[in-house]
Short mmCIF file of C-alpha atoms in Angstrom, two decimals:
data_model
loop_
_atom_site.label_atom_id
_atom_site.label_comp_id
_atom_site.label_asym_id
_atom_site.label_seq_id
_atom_site.Cartn_x
_atom_site.Cartn_y
_atom_site.Cartn_z
CA MET A 546 -5.31 -4.47 -5.89
CA ARG A 547 -4.53 -7.97 -5.25
CA ASP A 548 -6.42 -9.68 -2.53
CA HIS A 549 -4.57 -12.91 -1.22
CA ALA A 550 -6.33 -15.42 0.79
CA VAL A 551 -4.40 -16.67 3.97
CA ASN A 552 -1.93 -19.30 2.76
CA PRO A 553 -0.90 -21.93 5.42
CA VAL A 554 2.61 -22.25 3.62
CA ILE A 555 3.24 -18.55 3.71
CA ALA A 556 2.06 -18.41 7.38
CA GLU A 557 4.50 -20.91 8.12
CA LEU A 558 7.35 -19.16 6.24
CA ARG A 559 6.56 -15.91 8.25
CA GLU A 560 6.83 -17.64 11.37
CA ARG A 561 10.22 -19.04 10.53
CA ILE A 562 11.42 -15.33 9.44
CA GLU A 563 10.24 -14.12 12.70
CA ARG A 564 12.12 -16.74 14.55
CA LEU A 565 15.29 -16.00 12.66
CA GLU A 566 14.91 -12.18 13.11
CA GLY A 567 14.38 -12.87 16.93
CA GLY A 568 10.61 -12.83 16.90
CA THR A 569 10.49 -9.12 16.87
CA ILE A 570 7.91 -8.40 14.13
CA GLN A 571 4.76 -9.43 15.86
CA SER A 572 5.75 -8.45 19.53
CA ARG A 573 6.45 -4.88 18.48
CA ALA A 574 3.99 -2.13 18.83
CA VAL A 575 2.41 -1.22 15.10
CA LEU A 576 0.63 1.95 13.64
CA PRO A 577 -2.18 0.50 11.48
CA PHE A 578 -3.54 2.34 8.51
CA GLY A 579 -7.27 1.82 9.53
CA VAL A 580 -7.77 0.07 6.06
CA PRO A 581 -8.24 -3.57 6.51
CA ALA A 582 -7.24 -4.35 3.12
CA ILE A 583 -3.82 -2.98 3.58
CA ASP A 584 -3.15 -3.61 7.36
CA GLY A 585 -3.84 -7.26 6.44
CA HIS A 586 -0.71 -7.43 4.40
CA LEU A 587 1.48 -6.12 6.96
CA PRO A 588 2.70 -8.51 9.76
CA GLY A 589 1.14 -7.34 13.00
CA GLY A 590 -1.49 -5.35 11.29
CA GLY A 591 0.21 -2.18 10.60
CA LEU A 592 3.50 -0.48 10.27
CA VAL A 593 5.86 -1.42 12.85
CA LEU A 594 7.22 1.11 15.15
CA GLY A 595 10.75 0.99 16.01
CA ALA A 596 11.63 0.40 12.68
CA LEU A 597 12.88 1.86 9.37
CA HIS A 598 10.36 2.38 6.41
CA GLU A 599 11.13 3.46 3.07
CA VAL A 600 8.74 5.62 0.70
CA ALA A 601 9.51 6.75 -2.81
CA GLY A 602 7.64 8.27 -5.75
CA GLY A 603 6.62 6.61 -8.85
CA GLY A 604 7.80 7.59 -12.24
CA ASN A 605 6.15 10.80 -12.44
CA GLY A 606 9.01 13.07 -11.00
CA ALA A 607 8.19 15.99 -8.53
CA ILE A 608 4.77 15.03 -9.00
CA ASP A 609 4.88 11.60 -7.60
CA GLY A 610 7.66 12.78 -5.16
CA ALA A 611 5.45 15.16 -3.49
CA ALA A 612 2.78 12.37 -3.20
CA ALA A 613 5.43 10.40 -1.54
CA ALA A 614 6.42 13.17 0.90
CA SER A 615 2.44 13.66 1.67
CA PHE A 616 2.27 9.97 2.47
CA ALA A 617 5.34 9.92 4.82
CA ALA A 618 3.67 13.14 6.47
CA GLY A 619 0.24 11.27 7.07
CA ILE A 620 2.29 8.38 8.93
CA ALA A 621 4.27 10.74 11.03
CA ALA A 622 1.12 12.88 11.69
CA ARG A 623 -0.44 9.72 13.28
CA THR A 624 2.34 9.48 15.75
CA LYS A 625 2.57 10.98 19.16
CA GLY A 626 5.17 13.85 19.65
CA LYS A 627 7.42 15.81 17.75
CA VAL A 628 8.47 15.15 14.23
CA LEU A 629 12.12 15.47 13.04
CA TRP A 630 12.35 16.09 9.25
CA CYS A 631 15.74 15.94 8.00
CA MET A 632 16.71 16.95 4.44
CA THR A 633 19.56 18.45 2.27
CA ARG A 634 17.29 20.52 0.11
CA ALA A 635 15.04 23.46 1.67
CA ASP A 636 12.26 22.92 -0.70
CA LEU A 637 9.62 21.25 1.70
CA PHE A 638 6.22 23.13 1.35
CA ALA A 639 4.96 23.22 5.12
CA PRO A 640 1.14 24.08 4.33
CA ALA A 641 0.94 20.89 2.47
CA LEU A 642 2.23 18.99 5.52
CA ALA A 643 -0.35 20.89 7.52
CA GLN A 644 -3.16 19.74 5.01
CA VAL A 645 -2.28 16.18 5.94
CA GLY A 646 -2.36 16.47 9.86
CA LEU A 647 1.35 17.64 10.56
CA PRO A 648 1.12 21.36 11.52
CA PRO A 649 4.28 23.32 11.70
CA GLY A 650 4.13 23.32 15.63
CA ARG A 651 5.08 19.53 15.58
CA VAL A 652 7.76 19.65 12.86
CA ILE A 653 11.52 19.95 13.63
CA TYR A 654 13.25 21.02 10.65
CA VAL A 655 17.10 19.88 9.98
CA GLU A 656 18.90 20.81 7.03
CA ALA A 657 22.42 18.89 6.44
CA GLY A 658 25.28 19.92 4.09
CA ASP A 659 25.34 16.40 2.48
CA GLU A 660 23.81 12.95 2.88
CA LYS A 661 26.70 11.75 5.20
CA ALA A 662 25.57 14.29 7.48
CA LEU A 663 21.91 13.71 7.16
CA LEU A 664 22.04 10.03 7.77
CA SER A 665 23.84 11.21 11.23
CA CYS A 666 21.22 13.36 11.98
CA ILE A 667 18.39 10.82 11.23
CA GLU A 668 20.49 8.24 13.41
CA GLU A 669 20.50 10.68 16.37
CA GLY A 670 17.15 11.39 16.11
CA LEU A 671 16.01 7.77 16.15
CA ARG A 672 18.25 7.00 19.00
CA HIS A 673 16.89 10.05 21.23
CA GLY A 674 13.68 8.20 21.78
CA GLY A 675 11.51 11.40 22.64
CA LEU A 676 10.15 11.91 18.97
CA GLY A 677 7.05 10.80 17.28
CA ALA A 678 8.64 9.96 14.08
CA VAL A 679 12.21 10.64 12.04
CA VAL A 680 11.78 11.56 8.53
CA GLY A 681 14.80 11.70 6.20
CA GLU A 682 15.16 12.58 2.61
CA LEU A 683 17.73 10.42 0.97
CA ALA A 684 18.92 9.73 -2.54
CA ARG A 685 21.11 6.75 -1.50
CA LEU A 686 20.72 4.29 1.32
CA SER A 687 22.98 1.48 1.65
CA MET A 688 22.54 -1.96 3.64
CA THR A 689 25.17 -0.68 6.03
CA ALA A 690 23.45 2.65 6.65
CA SER A 691 20.16 1.31 6.75
CA ARG A 692 21.23 -1.36 9.26
CA ARG A 693 22.29 1.27 11.47
CA LEU A 694 19.07 3.38 11.23
CA GLN A 695 17.06 0.25 11.93
CA LEU A 696 18.92 -0.54 15.02
CA ALA A 697 18.65 3.04 16.26
CA ALA A 698 14.80 2.81 15.64
CA GLU A 699 14.73 -0.61 17.47
CA GLY A 700 16.24 0.68 20.47
CA SER A 701 14.04 3.72 20.83
CA GLY A 702 10.69 2.28 19.55
CA THR A 703 10.54 5.40 17.29
CA ILE A 704 9.56 4.89 13.62
CA GLY A 705 11.62 6.08 10.88
CA ILE A 706 10.88 7.01 7.40
CA ALA A 707 13.42 7.38 4.65
CA ILE A 708 11.98 9.24 1.56
CA ARG A 709 13.89 8.49 -1.46
CA ARG A 710 14.55 11.44 -3.51
CA TRP A 711 16.88 11.72 -6.61
CA ARG A 712 18.58 14.75 -7.91
CA ARG A 713 19.16 12.80 -11.08
CA GLN A 714 17.27 9.85 -12.70
CA ALA A 715 20.28 7.65 -12.86
CA GLU A 716 20.39 7.53 -9.11
CA ALA A 717 16.95 6.25 -9.03
CA SER A 718 18.31 2.66 -9.57
CA ASP A 719 19.59 2.70 -5.88
CA PHE A 720 16.10 2.21 -4.85
CA GLY A 721 15.93 -1.50 -6.10
CA GLN A 722 18.86 -2.32 -3.93
CA PRO A 723 18.25 -4.37 -0.64
CA THR A 724 18.27 -2.39 2.64
CA ALA A 725 17.27 -3.41 6.27
CA SER A 726 14.08 -1.42 6.09
CA ALA A 727 10.99 -3.27 7.35
CA THR A 728 8.75 -2.05 4.45
CA ARG A 729 9.27 -0.43 0.97
CA TRP A 730 6.42 1.69 -0.57
CA ARG A 731 6.11 3.62 -3.88
CA VAL A 732 3.41 6.28 -4.44
CA SER A 733 1.84 7.33 -7.80
CA VAL A 734 -0.76 10.03 -8.64
CA LEU A 735 -4.00 8.79 -9.90
CA PRO A 736 -6.93 11.01 -11.49
CA SER A 737 -8.61 12.65 -8.40
CA THR A 738 -11.85 11.31 -7.16
CA PRO A 739 -14.93 12.36 -9.39
CA LEU A 740 -17.29 15.06 -8.05
CA PRO A 741 -21.05 15.05 -8.90
CA VAL A 742 -20.28 19.17 -9.89
CA PRO A 743 -17.21 20.80 -11.43
CA GLY A 744 -14.45 20.67 -9.11
CA VAL A 745 -11.48 18.93 -8.03
CA GLY A 746 -12.06 15.76 -5.82
CA ARG A 747 -9.87 14.14 -3.35
CA ALA A 748 -6.67 13.00 -4.70
CA ARG A 749 -5.95 9.38 -5.34
CA TRP A 750 -2.72 7.34 -5.41
CA LEU A 751 -1.54 4.04 -6.42
CA LEU A 752 0.37 2.62 -3.54
CA GLU A 753 2.46 -0.23 -3.96
CA LEU A 754 3.84 -2.00 -1.12
CA ILE A 755 7.04 -3.39 -2.87
CA ARG A 756 8.41 -5.11 0.39
CA ALA A 757 7.62 -6.29 3.59
CA ARG A 758 9.61 -8.20 6.13
CA ALA A 759 7.86 -11.53 6.74
CA GLY A 760 4.84 -10.02 4.42
CA GLU A 761 3.77 -10.22 0.81
CA SER A 762 3.92 -7.31 -1.70
CA ALA A 763 0.79 -5.72 -3.01
CA ASP A 764 -0.78 -2.74 -4.73
CA PHE A 765 -3.75 -0.47 -3.66
CA GLU A 766 -5.71 2.35 -5.22
CA VAL A 767 -6.52 4.70 -2.16
CA GLU A 768 -7.56 8.39 -1.59
CA ALA A 769 -4.75 10.52 -0.35
CA CYS A 770 -4.14 11.38 3.18
CA ASP A 771 -7.11 13.47 4.87
CA ALA A 772 -6.50 16.45 7.71
CA LYS A 773 -5.59 13.53 10.24
CA GLY A 774 -3.27 11.93 7.91
CA ARG A 775 -5.34 9.00 7.19
CA ILE A 776 -6.07 7.24 3.60
CA ALA A 777 -9.02 5.33 2.51
CA LEU A 778 -10.07 3.12 -0.09
CA PRO A 779 -12.27 5.03 -2.67
CA SER A 780 -15.95 3.65 -2.57
CA ASP A 781 -15.93 2.60 -6.24
CA VAL A 782 -12.57 0.75 -5.79
CA ALA A 783 -13.76 -0.81 -2.73
CA ASP A 784 -17.07 -1.91 -4.38
CA GLY A 785 -15.05 -3.51 -7.20
CA SER A 786 -16.08 -0.87 -10.07
CA PRO A 787 -14.59 -0.59 -13.60
CA GLN A 788 -13.17 2.84 -12.27
CA LYS A 789 -10.51 0.87 -10.93
CA GLU A 790 -9.25 -0.55 -14.05
CA ILE A 791 -9.35 2.91 -15.67
CA GLY A 792 -7.33 4.27 -12.78
CA ARG A 793 -4.66 1.37 -13.35
CA ARG A 794 -4.57 2.08 -17.16
CA PHE A 795 -3.88 5.53 -16.30
CA ALA A 796 -0.90 4.93 -14.01
CA THR A 797 0.51 2.58 -16.58
CA ALA A 798 0.36 5.10 -19.38
#
């Protein structure tokens, strides 16, 4: 995990970017993670509400993809109101969402026939203004499409989360293309928290902040979302234990 001191040059650049973008980054409400090490890297101290954010799994296929969905669900769980979840494949495991604080009674599921229809559903949900969050599972997200979603989110104040899912690995390169999203995250599974007795501890993730508008990229080793959708820094990582390096080597392998 990188821990950068506040740099006056970077702070000045952030202010310039904010002025160019209309000064909306700091002025909008945010949803903090409650983890100072993470919130400190985000302008305003959290995820901007009324904005689009992207989440993708790492390189371990469905396993990391499930972690990305859980991360997105944890964010949505900490908002108020119903959550619209848009998808083209009906393979979402509702009990897993409930485990991170998003019970079935809060979720409205929309299954679209293709990604064009899916984008329309996401945009309409964001424009509605009466939802806590809108989540959409997308393989591709162009600058034009992301800009439309970003503008819809800005108009209503609803947070939008685009989970990037690919049917084939060749589509994964699209995640590197620029979009209008305020932040872009990648989630990879790490070994679970060790227990003093036989059993499986709390899941851990390598959480990478790849892009943050007017912010800096960073990576964090965290404990997965709890029953209220909250992540946390493992105690050994927070204390600077060698376990951090072990987890990083595992992720690289």
